[in-house]
Amino acid sequence: MVLPSDIVLCEVGLRDGLQNEAKTLDTSDKLEVANKLISAGFKVIELGSFMSPKAVPQMADTDELFFRLQDITNVEFRALVANKKGIERAIKCGCRKVKLNVSASLGHNLANINMTPEQSVAGFQESYNLARQKDIEVSGSISMPFGSPWEGEISLKAVKSIVEAYLKVGVREISLSDASGMAVPNQVYKVCTQMQKSYPDVKWWLHFHNTRGMAMANILAAMQAGITHFDSSFGGLGGCPFVPGAAGNIASEDVVHMLDEMGIETGIDINKLMEIARSVQCLVGHDTDSYLLKAGRSKDLIR
Ligand code: ZN
């Protein structure tokens, strides 16, 4: 088995996780979590999103978080944006990195905004240009490239066409996001291999939800294909508003534990991370889908 020696994890719990919670956390609690994540070793953190506060009230204080963390320069903080309005907020609060998102599902796009995924991505040009003028880095995400509840399977050709739309806009960092939890490992291996071969200059991220318990197997398959950047969420928090029964992202502590045991470097302290995930469970007020928080580290069993 050929595997990378190092993996970079982006902690997305503060965005993907908390946006799905009924309870909106206080800014001070979020800041404390962010600072603990930094001290646990995370070098990439998705802090929030610049969406309409009416639509996503849990993320309304994203600006404040960026503002309060602006002196920290050795961590990449990113935020999800939908349009130029979001970029304008990013500029004001000192955010240096944004992520655009489009659904790979034609049916989903047509039903929501009456545009094809490619048209949506082309519409990001203005946002991209504004961000780059202000030296803000821009990445792009493609959600449901491995399957969607609208059309089932999404062809590789369809995903490539969206990737090309992003490249045309200027985006060179792309995340494949299995928000519907439909990806399977041999498909992940094939897609990741093909994508890297066709677009060797793109920096790829993979983002798996654990809706059907396949996220960890999918991470392993992606690593075998040479992918080294993954998103994960403390405690396994999260969901997807469009997908019935959607689970959260794969739990960060479960991923770090697996990689630790496999001798793959993440730079993240598992004990600190478990403590963070436990504190987040207290903050949101319920149990979450985390194996590690239930069972502990396998090393801790050795007496
Ligand atoms: Zn997600």
PDB file of C-alpha atoms and ligand atoms in Angstrom:
ATOM      1  CA  MET A   1       0.000   0.000   0.000  1.00  0.00           C
ATOM      2  CA  VAL A   2       1.550   3.296  -1.068  1.00  0.00           C
ATOM      3  CA  LEU A   3       0.500   6.181   1.169  1.00  0.00           C
ATOM      4  CA  PRO A   4       1.613   9.777   1.732  1.00  0.00           C
ATOM      5  CA  SER A   5       3.869  10.471   4.724  1.00  0.00           C
ATOM      6  CA  ASP A   6       2.079  13.701   5.662  1.00  0.00           C
ATOM      7  CA  ILE A   7      -1.521  14.855   5.544  1.00  0.00           C
ATOM      8  CA  VAL A   8      -2.940  18.369   5.945  1.00  0.00           C
ATOM      9  CA  LEU A   9      -6.306  18.562   7.661  1.00  0.00           C
ATOM     10  CA  CYS A  10      -8.605  21.559   7.518  1.00  0.00           C
ATOM     11  CA  GLU A  11     -10.889  21.764  10.539  1.00  0.00           C
ATOM     12  CA  VAL A  12     -14.310  22.732   9.192  1.00  0.00           C
ATOM     13  CA  GLY A  13     -16.341  22.240  12.382  1.00  0.00           C
ATOM     14  CA  LEU A  14     -16.705  25.948  13.059  1.00  0.00           C
ATOM     15  CA  ARG A  15     -18.437  26.314   9.679  1.00  0.00           C
ATOM     16  CA  ASP A  16     -19.809  23.036   8.325  1.00  0.00           C
ATOM     17  CA  GLY A  17     -20.445  21.697  11.812  1.00  0.00           C
ATOM     18  CA  LEU A  18     -21.929  24.667  13.621  1.00  0.00           C
ATOM     19  CA  GLN A  19     -24.065  25.893  10.698  1.00  0.00           C
ATOM     20  CA  ASN A  20     -26.176  22.768  11.109  1.00  0.00           C
ATOM     21  CA  GLU A  21     -26.738  23.236  14.830  1.00  0.00           C
ATOM     22  CA  ALA A  22     -30.034  24.504  16.216  1.00  0.00           C
ATOM     23  CA  LYS A  23     -28.128  26.471  18.849  1.00  0.00           C
ATOM     24  CA  THR A  24     -25.987  29.422  17.771  1.00  0.00           C
ATOM     25  CA  LEU A  25     -22.774  29.566  19.757  1.00  0.00           C
ATOM     26  CA  ASP A  26     -21.459  32.764  21.329  1.00  0.00           C
ATOM     27  CA  THR A  27     -18.600  34.444  19.501  1.00  0.00           C
ATOM     28  CA  SER A  28     -16.428  34.117  22.609  1.00  0.00           C
ATOM     29  CA  ASP A  29     -16.970  30.343  22.668  1.00  0.00           C
ATOM     30  CA  LYS A  30     -16.112  30.069  18.975  1.00  0.00           C
ATOM     31  CA  LEU A  31     -12.959  32.106  19.527  1.00  0.00           C
ATOM     32  CA  GLU A  32     -11.916  29.854  22.364  1.00  0.00           C
ATOM     33  CA  VAL A  33     -12.454  26.784  20.162  1.00  0.00           C
ATOM     34  CA  ALA A  34     -10.470  28.407  17.319  1.00  0.00           C
ATOM     35  CA  ASN A  35      -7.570  29.219  19.632  1.00  0.00           C
ATOM     36  CA  LYS A  36      -7.571  25.678  21.018  1.00  0.00           C
ATOM     37  CA  LEU A  37      -7.532  24.294  17.462  1.00  0.00           C
ATOM     38  CA  ILE A  38      -4.485  26.424  16.710  1.00  0.00           C
ATOM     39  CA  SER A  39      -2.712  25.176  19.814  1.00  0.00           C
ATOM     40  CA  ALA A  40      -3.631  21.584  18.884  1.00  0.00           C
ATOM     41  CA  GLY A  41      -1.684  22.102  15.655  1.00  0.00           C
ATOM     42  CA  PHE A  42      -4.218  22.904  12.932  1.00  0.00           C
ATOM     43  CA  LYS A  43      -2.684  25.004  10.147  1.00  0.00           C
ATOM     44  CA  VAL A  44      -5.896  25.354   8.108  1.00  0.00           C
ATOM     45  CA  ILE A  45      -9.233  26.255   9.707  1.00  0.00           C
ATOM     46  CA  GLU A  46     -12.554  27.101   8.079  1.00  0.00           C
ATOM     47  CA  LEU A  47     -13.874  29.760  10.437  1.00  0.00           C
ATOM     48  CA  GLY A  48     -17.306  30.474   9.007  1.00  0.00           C
ATOM     49  CA  SER A  49     -19.169  31.794   6.012  1.00  0.00           C
ATOM     50  CA  PHE A  50     -20.203  35.171   4.649  1.00  0.00           C
ATOM     51  CA  MET A  51     -23.750  34.175   3.790  1.00  0.00           C
ATOM     52  CA  SER A  52     -26.817  36.207   4.628  1.00  0.00           C
ATOM     53  CA  PRO A  53     -27.195  36.219   8.442  1.00  0.00           C
ATOM     54  CA  LYS A  54     -30.911  35.687   7.892  1.00  0.00           C
ATOM     55  CA  ALA A  55     -30.298  32.481   5.963  1.00  0.00           C
ATOM     56  CA  VAL A  56     -27.496  31.207   8.203  1.00  0.00           C
ATOM     57  CA  PRO A  57     -27.745  32.958  11.589  1.00  0.00           C
ATOM     58  CA  GLN A  58     -25.175  30.585  13.131  1.00  0.00           C
ATOM     59  CA  MET A  59     -22.488  32.189  10.931  1.00  0.00           C
ATOM     60  CA  ALA A  60     -23.471  35.837  11.431  1.00  0.00           C
ATOM     61  CA  ASP A  61     -20.349  36.575  13.509  1.00  0.00           C
ATOM     62  CA  THR A  62     -17.828  35.256  10.964  1.00  0.00           C
ATOM     63  CA  ASP A  63     -16.570  38.816  10.341  1.00  0.00           C
ATOM     64  CA  GLU A  64     -15.905  39.274  14.047  1.00  0.00           C
ATOM     65  CA  LEU A  65     -13.972  35.975  14.242  1.00  0.00           C
ATOM     66  CA  PHE A  66     -11.695  36.973  11.358  1.00  0.00           C
ATOM     67  CA  PHE A  67     -11.172  40.397  12.853  1.00  0.00           C
ATOM     68  CA  ARG A  68     -10.221  38.983  16.241  1.00  0.00           C
ATOM     69  CA  LEU A  69      -7.821  36.417  14.750  1.00  0.00           C
ATOM     70  CA  GLN A  70      -6.151  38.681  12.183  1.00  0.00           C
ATOM     71  CA  ASP A  71      -2.801  38.823  14.004  1.00  0.00           C
ATOM     72  CA  ILE A  72      -2.303  35.075  13.634  1.00  0.00           C
ATOM     73  CA  THR A  73      -0.329  34.692  10.418  1.00  0.00           C
ATOM     74  CA  ASN A  74       0.873  31.085  10.509  1.00  0.00           C
ATOM     75  CA  VAL A  75      -2.624  29.587  10.179  1.00  0.00           C
ATOM     76  CA  GLU A  76      -4.751  29.733   7.049  1.00  0.00           C
ATOM     77  CA  PHE A  77      -8.278  30.801   7.989  1.00  0.00           C
ATOM     78  CA  ARG A  78     -10.847  30.442   5.268  1.00  0.00           C
ATOM     79  CA  ALA A  79     -14.515  31.237   4.838  1.00  0.00           C
ATOM     80  CA  LEU A  80     -17.226  30.091   2.507  1.00  0.00           C
ATOM     81  CA  VAL A  81     -18.633  32.801   0.231  1.00  0.00           C
ATOM     82  CA  ALA A  82     -21.478  32.794  -2.264  1.00  0.00           C
ATOM     83  CA  ASN A  83     -21.027  36.066  -4.124  1.00  0.00           C
ATOM     84  CA  LYS A  84     -19.481  39.528  -4.357  1.00  0.00           C
ATOM     85  CA  LYS A  85     -21.249  40.650  -1.198  1.00  0.00           C
ATOM     86  CA  GLY A  86     -19.380  37.931   0.661  1.00  0.00           C
ATOM     87  CA  ILE A  87     -16.057  39.072  -0.799  1.00  0.00           C
ATOM     88  CA  GLU A  88     -16.788  42.621   0.346  1.00  0.00           C
ATOM     89  CA  ARG A  89     -17.290  41.333   3.889  1.00  0.00           C
ATOM     90  CA  ALA A  90     -14.080  39.305   3.613  1.00  0.00           C
ATOM     91  CA  ILE A  91     -12.130  42.419   2.606  1.00  0.00           C
ATOM     92  CA  LYS A  92     -13.496  44.439   5.532  1.00  0.00           C
ATOM     93  CA  CYS A  93     -12.668  41.928   8.266  1.00  0.00           C
ATOM     94  CA  GLY A  94      -9.203  40.898   7.069  1.00  0.00           C
ATOM     95  CA  CYS A  95     -10.109  37.443   5.720  1.00  0.00           C
ATOM     96  CA  ARG A  96      -7.300  36.233   3.415  1.00  0.00           C
ATOM     97  CA  LYS A  97      -8.883  33.126   1.912  1.00  0.00           C
ATOM     98  CA  VAL A  98     -12.347  32.334   0.604  1.00  0.00           C
ATOM     99  CA  LYS A  99     -14.027  29.266  -0.824  1.00  0.00           C
ATOM    100  CA  LEU A 100     -16.728  29.343  -3.465  1.00  0.00           C
ATOM    101  CA  ASN A 101     -19.088  26.425  -3.882  1.00  0.00           C
ATOM    102  CA  VAL A 102     -21.195  24.929  -6.624  1.00  0.00           C
ATOM    103  CA  SER A 103     -23.222  21.753  -6.710  1.00  0.00           C
ATOM    104  CA  ALA A 104     -22.202  19.180  -9.310  1.00  0.00           C
ATOM    105  CA  SER A 105     -25.856  18.236  -9.604  1.00  0.00           C
ATOM    106  CA  LEU A 106     -27.468  19.801 -12.665  1.00  0.00           C
ATOM    107  CA  GLY A 107     -30.931  19.077 -11.238  1.00  0.00           C
ATOM    108  CA  HIS A 108     -30.042  20.772  -7.940  1.00  0.00           C
ATOM    109  CA  ASN A 109     -28.658  23.875  -9.675  1.00  0.00           C
ATOM    110  CA  LEU A 110     -31.562  24.182 -12.081  1.00  0.00           C
ATOM    111  CA  ALA A 111     -34.114  23.802  -9.287  1.00  0.00           C
ATOM    112  CA  ASN A 112     -32.330  26.340  -7.050  1.00  0.00           C
ATOM    113  CA  ILE A 113     -30.959  29.038  -9.313  1.00  0.00           C
ATOM    114  CA  ASN A 114     -31.995  28.008 -12.813  1.00  0.00           C
ATOM    115  CA  MET A 115     -28.380  27.762 -13.930  1.00  0.00           C
ATOM    116  CA  THR A 116     -26.093  24.894 -14.883  1.00  0.00           C
ATOM    117  CA  PRO A 117     -23.117  24.308 -12.564  1.00  0.00           C
ATOM    118  CA  GLU A 118     -20.826  25.736 -15.276  1.00  0.00           C
ATOM    119  CA  GLN A 119     -22.940  28.890 -15.517  1.00  0.00           C
ATOM    120  CA  SER A 120     -22.810  29.267 -11.721  1.00  0.00           C
ATOM    121  CA  VAL A 121     -19.023  28.998 -11.754  1.00  0.00           C
ATOM    122  CA  ALA A 122     -18.692  31.483 -14.637  1.00  0.00           C
ATOM    123  CA  GLY A 123     -20.798  33.859 -12.520  1.00  0.00           C
ATOM    124  CA  PHE A 124     -18.054  33.774  -9.849  1.00  0.00           C
ATOM    125  CA  GLN A 125     -15.675  35.726 -12.120  1.00  0.00           C
ATOM    126  CA  GLU A 126     -16.574  39.101 -10.652  1.00  0.00           C
ATOM    127  CA  SER A 127     -16.164  37.816  -7.091  1.00  0.00           C
ATOM    128  CA  TYR A 128     -12.857  36.193  -8.025  1.00  0.00           C
ATOM    129  CA  ASN A 129     -11.513  39.381  -9.609  1.00  0.00           C
ATOM    130  CA  LEU A 130     -12.487  41.525  -6.639  1.00  0.00           C
ATOM    131  CA  ALA A 131     -10.898  39.083  -4.188  1.00  0.00           C
ATOM    132  CA  ARG A 132      -7.642  38.879  -6.151  1.00  0.00           C
ATOM    133  CA  GLN A 133      -7.445  42.681  -6.408  1.00  0.00           C
ATOM    134  CA  LYS A 134      -7.359  42.694  -2.623  1.00  0.00           C
ATOM    135  CA  ASP A 135      -4.878  39.805  -2.470  1.00  0.00           C
ATOM    136  CA  ILE A 136      -7.444  37.363  -1.101  1.00  0.00           C
ATOM    137  CA  GLU A 137      -6.866  33.769  -2.163  1.00  0.00           C
ATOM    138  CA  VAL A 138      -9.806  31.996  -3.778  1.00  0.00           C
ATOM    139  CA  SER A 139     -10.544  28.290  -3.764  1.00  0.00           C
ATOM    140  CA  GLY A 140     -13.537  26.486  -5.217  1.00  0.00           C
ATOM    141  CA  SER A 141     -15.591  23.582  -4.029  1.00  0.00           C
ATOM    142  CA  ILE A 142     -17.698  21.144  -6.023  1.00  0.00           C
ATOM    143  CA  SER A 143     -20.310  19.483  -3.872  1.00  0.00           C
ATOM    144  CA  MET A 144     -21.769  16.077  -4.632  1.00  0.00           C
ATOM    145  CA  PRO A 145     -19.310  15.121  -7.417  1.00  0.00           C
ATOM    146  CA  PHE A 146     -19.633  11.463  -6.412  1.00  0.00           C
ATOM    147  CA  GLY A 147     -23.408  11.313  -6.565  1.00  0.00           C
ATOM    148  CA  SER A 148     -26.453  13.427  -5.800  1.00  0.00           C
ATOM    149  CA  PRO A 149     -29.983  12.687  -4.598  1.00  0.00           C
ATOM    150  CA  TRP A 150     -31.248  14.381  -7.795  1.00  0.00           C
ATOM    151  CA  GLU A 151     -29.637  12.322 -10.523  1.00  0.00           C
ATOM    152  CA  GLY A 152     -27.788   9.562  -8.694  1.00  0.00           C
ATOM    153  CA  GLU A 153     -24.406   9.104 -10.284  1.00  0.00           C
ATOM    154  CA  ILE A 154     -22.529  12.161 -11.582  1.00  0.00           C
ATOM    155  CA  SER A 155     -20.246  11.395 -14.510  1.00  0.00           C
ATOM    156  CA  LEU A 156     -16.544  12.137 -14.420  1.00  0.00           C
ATOM    157  CA  LYS A 157     -17.079  14.160 -17.577  1.00  0.00           C
ATOM    158  CA  ALA A 158     -19.613  16.378 -15.799  1.00  0.00           C
ATOM    159  CA  VAL A 159     -17.217  16.979 -12.890  1.00  0.00           C
ATOM    160  CA  LYS A 160     -14.352  17.765 -15.264  1.00  0.00           C
ATOM    161  CA  SER A 161     -16.499  20.301 -17.036  1.00  0.00           C
ATOM    162  CA  ILE A 162     -17.053  22.114 -13.695  1.00  0.00           C
ATOM    163  CA  VAL A 163     -13.336  21.916 -12.883  1.00  0.00           C
ATOM    164  CA  GLU A 164     -12.626  23.529 -16.253  1.00  0.00           C
ATOM    165  CA  ALA A 165     -15.132  26.280 -15.522  1.00  0.00           C
ATOM    166  CA  TYR A 166     -13.251  27.002 -12.277  1.00  0.00           C
ATOM    167  CA  LEU A 167      -9.890  27.007 -14.084  1.00  0.00           C
ATOM    168  CA  LYS A 168     -11.290  29.475 -16.587  1.00  0.00           C
ATOM    169  CA  VAL A 169     -12.255  31.824 -13.748  1.00  0.00           C
ATOM    170  CA  GLY A 170      -8.718  31.503 -12.340  1.00  0.00           C
ATOM    171  CA  VAL A 171      -9.301  29.147  -9.391  1.00  0.00           C
ATOM    172  CA  ARG A 172      -6.461  26.629  -8.927  1.00  0.00           C
ATOM    173  CA  GLU A 173      -7.454  25.050  -5.625  1.00  0.00           C
ATOM    174  CA  ILE A 174     -10.493  22.776  -5.776  1.00  0.00           C
ATOM    175  CA  SER A 175     -12.313  20.744  -3.169  1.00  0.00           C
ATOM    176  CA  LEU A 176     -14.439  17.715  -4.026  1.00  0.00           C
ATOM    177  CA  SER A 177     -17.141  17.607  -1.385  1.00  0.00           C
ATOM    178  CA  ASP A 178     -19.215  14.479  -0.839  1.00  0.00           C
ATOM    179  CA  ALA A 179     -21.957  16.298   1.031  1.00  0.00           C
ATOM    180  CA  SER A 180     -24.477  13.602   0.141  1.00  0.00           C
ATOM    181  CA  GLY A 181     -22.325  10.785   1.557  1.00  0.00           C
ATOM    182  CA  MET A 182     -22.724   8.734  -1.614  1.00  0.00           C
ATOM    183  CA  ALA A 183     -19.058   8.245  -2.552  1.00  0.00           C
ATOM    184  CA  VAL A 184     -17.551   4.750  -2.439  1.00  0.00           C
ATOM    185  CA  PRO A 185     -13.834   3.995  -2.177  1.00  0.00           C
ATOM    186  CA  ASN A 186     -13.128   2.556  -5.661  1.00  0.00           C
ATOM    187  CA  GLN A 187     -14.953   5.516  -7.215  1.00  0.00           C
ATOM    188  CA  VAL A 188     -12.994   7.962  -5.027  1.00  0.00           C
ATOM    189  CA  TYR A 189      -9.736   6.312  -6.080  1.00  0.00           C
ATOM    190  CA  LYS A 190     -10.698   6.518  -9.744  1.00  0.00           C
ATOM    191  CA  VAL A 191     -11.919  10.126  -9.635  1.00  0.00           C
ATOM    192  CA  CYS A 192      -8.900  11.339  -7.621  1.00  0.00           C
ATOM    193  CA  THR A 193      -6.458   9.550  -9.931  1.00  0.00           C
ATOM    194  CA  GLN A 194      -8.123  10.936 -13.041  1.00  0.00           C
ATOM    195  CA  MET A 195      -8.398  14.468 -11.698  1.00  0.00           C
ATOM    196  CA  GLN A 196      -4.751  14.669 -10.695  1.00  0.00           C
ATOM    197  CA  LYS A 197      -3.707  13.250 -14.047  1.00  0.00           C
ATOM    198  CA  SER A 198      -5.880  15.644 -16.062  1.00  0.00           C
ATOM    199  CA  TYR A 199      -5.205  18.726 -13.906  1.00  0.00           C
ATOM    200  CA  PRO A 200      -1.777  18.280 -12.284  1.00  0.00           C
ATOM    201  CA  ASP A 201      -1.512  21.959 -11.301  1.00  0.00           C
ATOM    202  CA  VAL A 202      -4.672  21.957  -9.199  1.00  0.00           C
ATOM    203  CA  LYS A 203      -4.343  21.707  -5.428  1.00  0.00           C
ATOM    204  CA  TRP A 204      -7.021  19.153  -4.464  1.00  0.00           C
ATOM    205  CA  TRP A 205      -8.963  18.883  -1.247  1.00  0.00           C
ATOM    206  CA  LEU A 206     -11.379  16.076  -0.387  1.00  0.00           C
ATOM    207  CA  HIS A 207     -14.331  16.584   1.931  1.00  0.00           C
ATOM    208  CA  PHE A 208     -16.296  13.553   3.083  1.00  0.00           C
ATOM    209  CA  HIS A 209     -19.489  13.337   5.091  1.00  0.00           C
ATOM    210  CA  ASN A 210     -19.961  10.101   6.978  1.00  0.00           C
ATOM    211  CA  THR A 211     -23.637   9.632   6.119  1.00  0.00           C
ATOM    212  CA  ARG A 212     -23.248   5.929   5.329  1.00  0.00           C
ATOM    213  CA  GLY A 213     -20.106   5.178   7.313  1.00  0.00           C
ATOM    214  CA  MET A 214     -17.842   5.284   4.274  1.00  0.00           C
ATOM    215  CA  ALA A 215     -15.898   8.504   4.892  1.00  0.00           C
ATOM    216  CA  MET A 216     -12.847   6.859   6.460  1.00  0.00           C
ATOM    217  CA  ALA A 217     -12.610   4.257   3.690  1.00  0.00           C
ATOM    218  CA  ASN A 218     -12.936   7.088   1.168  1.00  0.00           C
ATOM    219  CA  ILE A 219     -10.108   9.026   2.815  1.00  0.00           C
ATOM    220  CA  LEU A 220      -7.912   5.940   2.614  1.00  0.00           C
ATOM    221  CA  ALA A 221      -8.790   5.474  -1.068  1.00  0.00           C
ATOM    222  CA  ALA A 222      -8.041   9.145  -1.784  1.00  0.00           C
ATOM    223  CA  MET A 223      -4.702   8.889   0.047  1.00  0.00           C
ATOM    224  CA  GLN A 224      -3.810   5.877  -2.051  1.00  0.00           C
ATOM    225  CA  ALA A 225      -4.534   7.993  -5.108  1.00  0.00           C
ATOM    226  CA  GLY A 226      -2.069  10.582  -3.755  1.00  0.00           C
ATOM    227  CA  ILE A 227      -4.428  13.131  -2.158  1.00  0.00           C
ATOM    228  CA  THR A 228      -2.887  14.826   0.892  1.00  0.00           C
ATOM    229  CA  HIS A 229      -5.471  17.497   1.879  1.00  0.00           C
ATOM    230  CA  PHE A 230      -8.705  16.665   3.678  1.00  0.00           C
ATOM    231  CA  ASP A 231     -11.460  18.464   5.563  1.00  0.00           C
ATOM    232  CA  SER A 232     -12.826  17.067   8.818  1.00  0.00           C
ATOM    233  CA  SER A 233     -14.985  18.295  11.666  1.00  0.00           C
ATOM    234  CA  PHE A 234     -14.496  18.078  15.457  1.00  0.00           C
ATOM    235  CA  GLY A 235     -16.841  15.541  16.974  1.00  0.00           C
ATOM    236  CA  GLY A 236     -18.124  14.666  13.491  1.00  0.00           C
ATOM    237  CA  LEU A 237     -20.463  17.655  13.641  1.00  0.00           C
ATOM    238  CA  GLY A 238     -22.429  18.732  10.599  1.00  0.00           C
ATOM    239  CA  GLY A 239     -25.048  17.765   8.078  1.00  0.00           C
ATOM    240  CA  CYS A 240     -26.387  18.919   4.766  1.00  0.00           C
ATOM    241  CA  PRO A 241     -29.722  20.726   4.497  1.00  0.00           C
ATOM    242  CA  PHE A 242     -30.482  19.248   1.053  1.00  0.00           C
ATOM    243  CA  VAL A 243     -29.807  15.636   1.895  1.00  0.00           C
ATOM    244  CA  PRO A 244     -32.217  13.540   3.954  1.00  0.00           C
ATOM    245  CA  GLY A 245     -30.504  11.927   6.939  1.00  0.00           C
ATOM    246  CA  ALA A 246     -27.175  13.565   6.139  1.00  0.00           C
ATOM    247  CA  ALA A 247     -24.522  13.019   8.760  1.00  0.00           C
ATOM    248  CA  GLY A 248     -21.679  15.355   9.586  1.00  0.00           C
ATOM    249  CA  ASN A 249     -18.186  15.393   8.235  1.00  0.00           C
ATOM    250  CA  ILE A 250     -15.904  12.614   9.273  1.00  0.00           C
ATOM    251  CA  ALA A 251     -14.779  13.375  12.843  1.00  0.00           C
ATOM    252  CA  SER A 252     -11.366  15.077  12.965  1.00  0.00           C
ATOM    253  CA  GLU A 253     -10.271  13.052  15.987  1.00  0.00           C
ATOM    254  CA  ASP A 254     -11.178   9.773  14.244  1.00  0.00           C
ATOM    255  CA  VAL A 255      -9.087  10.764  11.207  1.00  0.00           C
ATOM    256  CA  VAL A 256      -6.109  11.938  13.267  1.00  0.00           C
ATOM    257  CA  HIS A 257      -6.261   8.762  15.335  1.00  0.00           C
ATOM    258  CA  MET A 258      -6.219   6.552  12.241  1.00  0.00           C
ATOM    259  CA  LEU A 259      -3.360   8.505  10.697  1.00  0.00           C
ATOM    260  CA  ASP A 260      -1.393   8.488  13.979  1.00  0.00           C
ATOM    261  CA  GLU A 261      -1.764   4.722  14.215  1.00  0.00           C
ATOM    262  CA  MET A 262      -0.677   4.378  10.573  1.00  0.00           C
ATOM    263  CA  GLY A 263       2.416   6.523  11.163  1.00  0.00           C
ATOM    264  CA  ILE A 264       1.189   9.334   8.907  1.00  0.00           C
ATOM    265  CA  GLU A 265       2.077  12.822  10.138  1.00  0.00           C
ATOM    266  CA  THR A 266      -0.661  15.447  10.684  1.00  0.00           C
ATOM    267  CA  GLY A 267       1.026  17.785  13.163  1.00  0.00           C
ATOM    268  CA  ILE A 268      -2.108  17.615  15.310  1.00  0.00           C
ATOM    269  CA  ASP A 269      -2.151  16.629  18.969  1.00  0.00           C
ATOM    270  CA  ILE A 270      -4.840  13.953  19.312  1.00  0.00           C
ATOM    271  CA  ASN A 271      -5.347  14.460  23.048  1.00  0.00           C
ATOM    272  CA  LYS A 272      -5.885  18.197  22.655  1.00  0.00           C
ATOM    273  CA  LEU A 273      -8.207  17.537  19.729  1.00  0.00           C
ATOM    274  CA  MET A 274     -10.316  15.057  21.739  1.00  0.00           C
ATOM    275  CA  GLU A 275     -10.598  17.634  24.486  1.00  0.00           C
ATOM    276  CA  ILE A 276     -11.823  20.211  21.948  1.00  0.00           C
ATOM    277  CA  ALA A 277     -14.365  17.785  20.475  1.00  0.00           C
ATOM    278  CA  ARG A 278     -15.641  17.008  23.981  1.00  0.00           C
ATOM    279  CA  SER A 279     -15.973  20.700  24.823  1.00  0.00           C
ATOM    280  CA  VAL A 280     -17.882  21.286  21.565  1.00  0.00           C
ATOM    281  CA  GLN A 281     -20.308  18.500  22.475  1.00  0.00           C
ATOM    282  CA  CYS A 282     -20.970  20.385  25.723  1.00  0.00           C
ATOM    283  CA  LEU A 283     -21.410  23.682  23.874  1.00  0.00           C
ATOM    284  CA  VAL A 284     -23.934  22.299  21.374  1.00  0.00           C
ATOM    285  CA  GLY A 285     -25.587  20.231  24.094  1.00  0.00           C
ATOM    286  CA  HIS A 286     -25.711  16.787  22.510  1.00  0.00           C
ATOM    287  CA  ASP A 287     -23.732  13.695  21.613  1.00  0.00           C
ATOM    288  CA  THR A 288     -22.100  13.530  18.177  1.00  0.00           C
ATOM    289  CA  ASP A 289     -20.876  10.873  15.738  1.00  0.00           C
ATOM    290  CA  SER A 290     -17.362  10.389  17.037  1.00  0.00           C
ATOM    291  CA  TYR A 291     -15.866   6.942  17.601  1.00  0.00           C
ATOM    292  CA  LEU A 292     -12.905   8.283  19.533  1.00  0.00           C
ATOM    293  CA  LEU A 293     -15.031  10.158  22.033  1.00  0.00           C
ATOM    294  CA  LYS A 294     -16.915   6.944  22.751  1.00  0.00           C
ATOM    295  CA  ALA A 295     -14.065   4.431  22.724  1.00  0.00           C
ATOM    296  CA  GLY A 296     -10.895   6.469  23.357  1.00  0.00           C
ATOM    297  CA  ARG A 297      -7.582   5.903  21.656  1.00  0.00           C
ATOM    298  CA  SER A 298      -6.615   2.288  20.998  1.00  0.00           C
ATOM    299  CA  LYS A 299      -3.257   2.981  22.691  1.00  0.00           C
ATOM    300  CA  ASP A 300      -5.074   3.896  25.901  1.00  0.00           C
ATOM    301  CA  LEU A 301      -6.254   0.282  26.193  1.00  0.00           C
ATOM    302  CA  ILE A 302      -2.729  -0.958  26.700  1.00  0.00           C
ATOM    303  CA  ARG A 303      -2.117  -1.265  30.432  1.00  0.00           C
TER     304      ARG A 303
HETATM  305 ZN    ZN B   1     -19.736  19.547   4.174  1.00  0.00          ZN
END
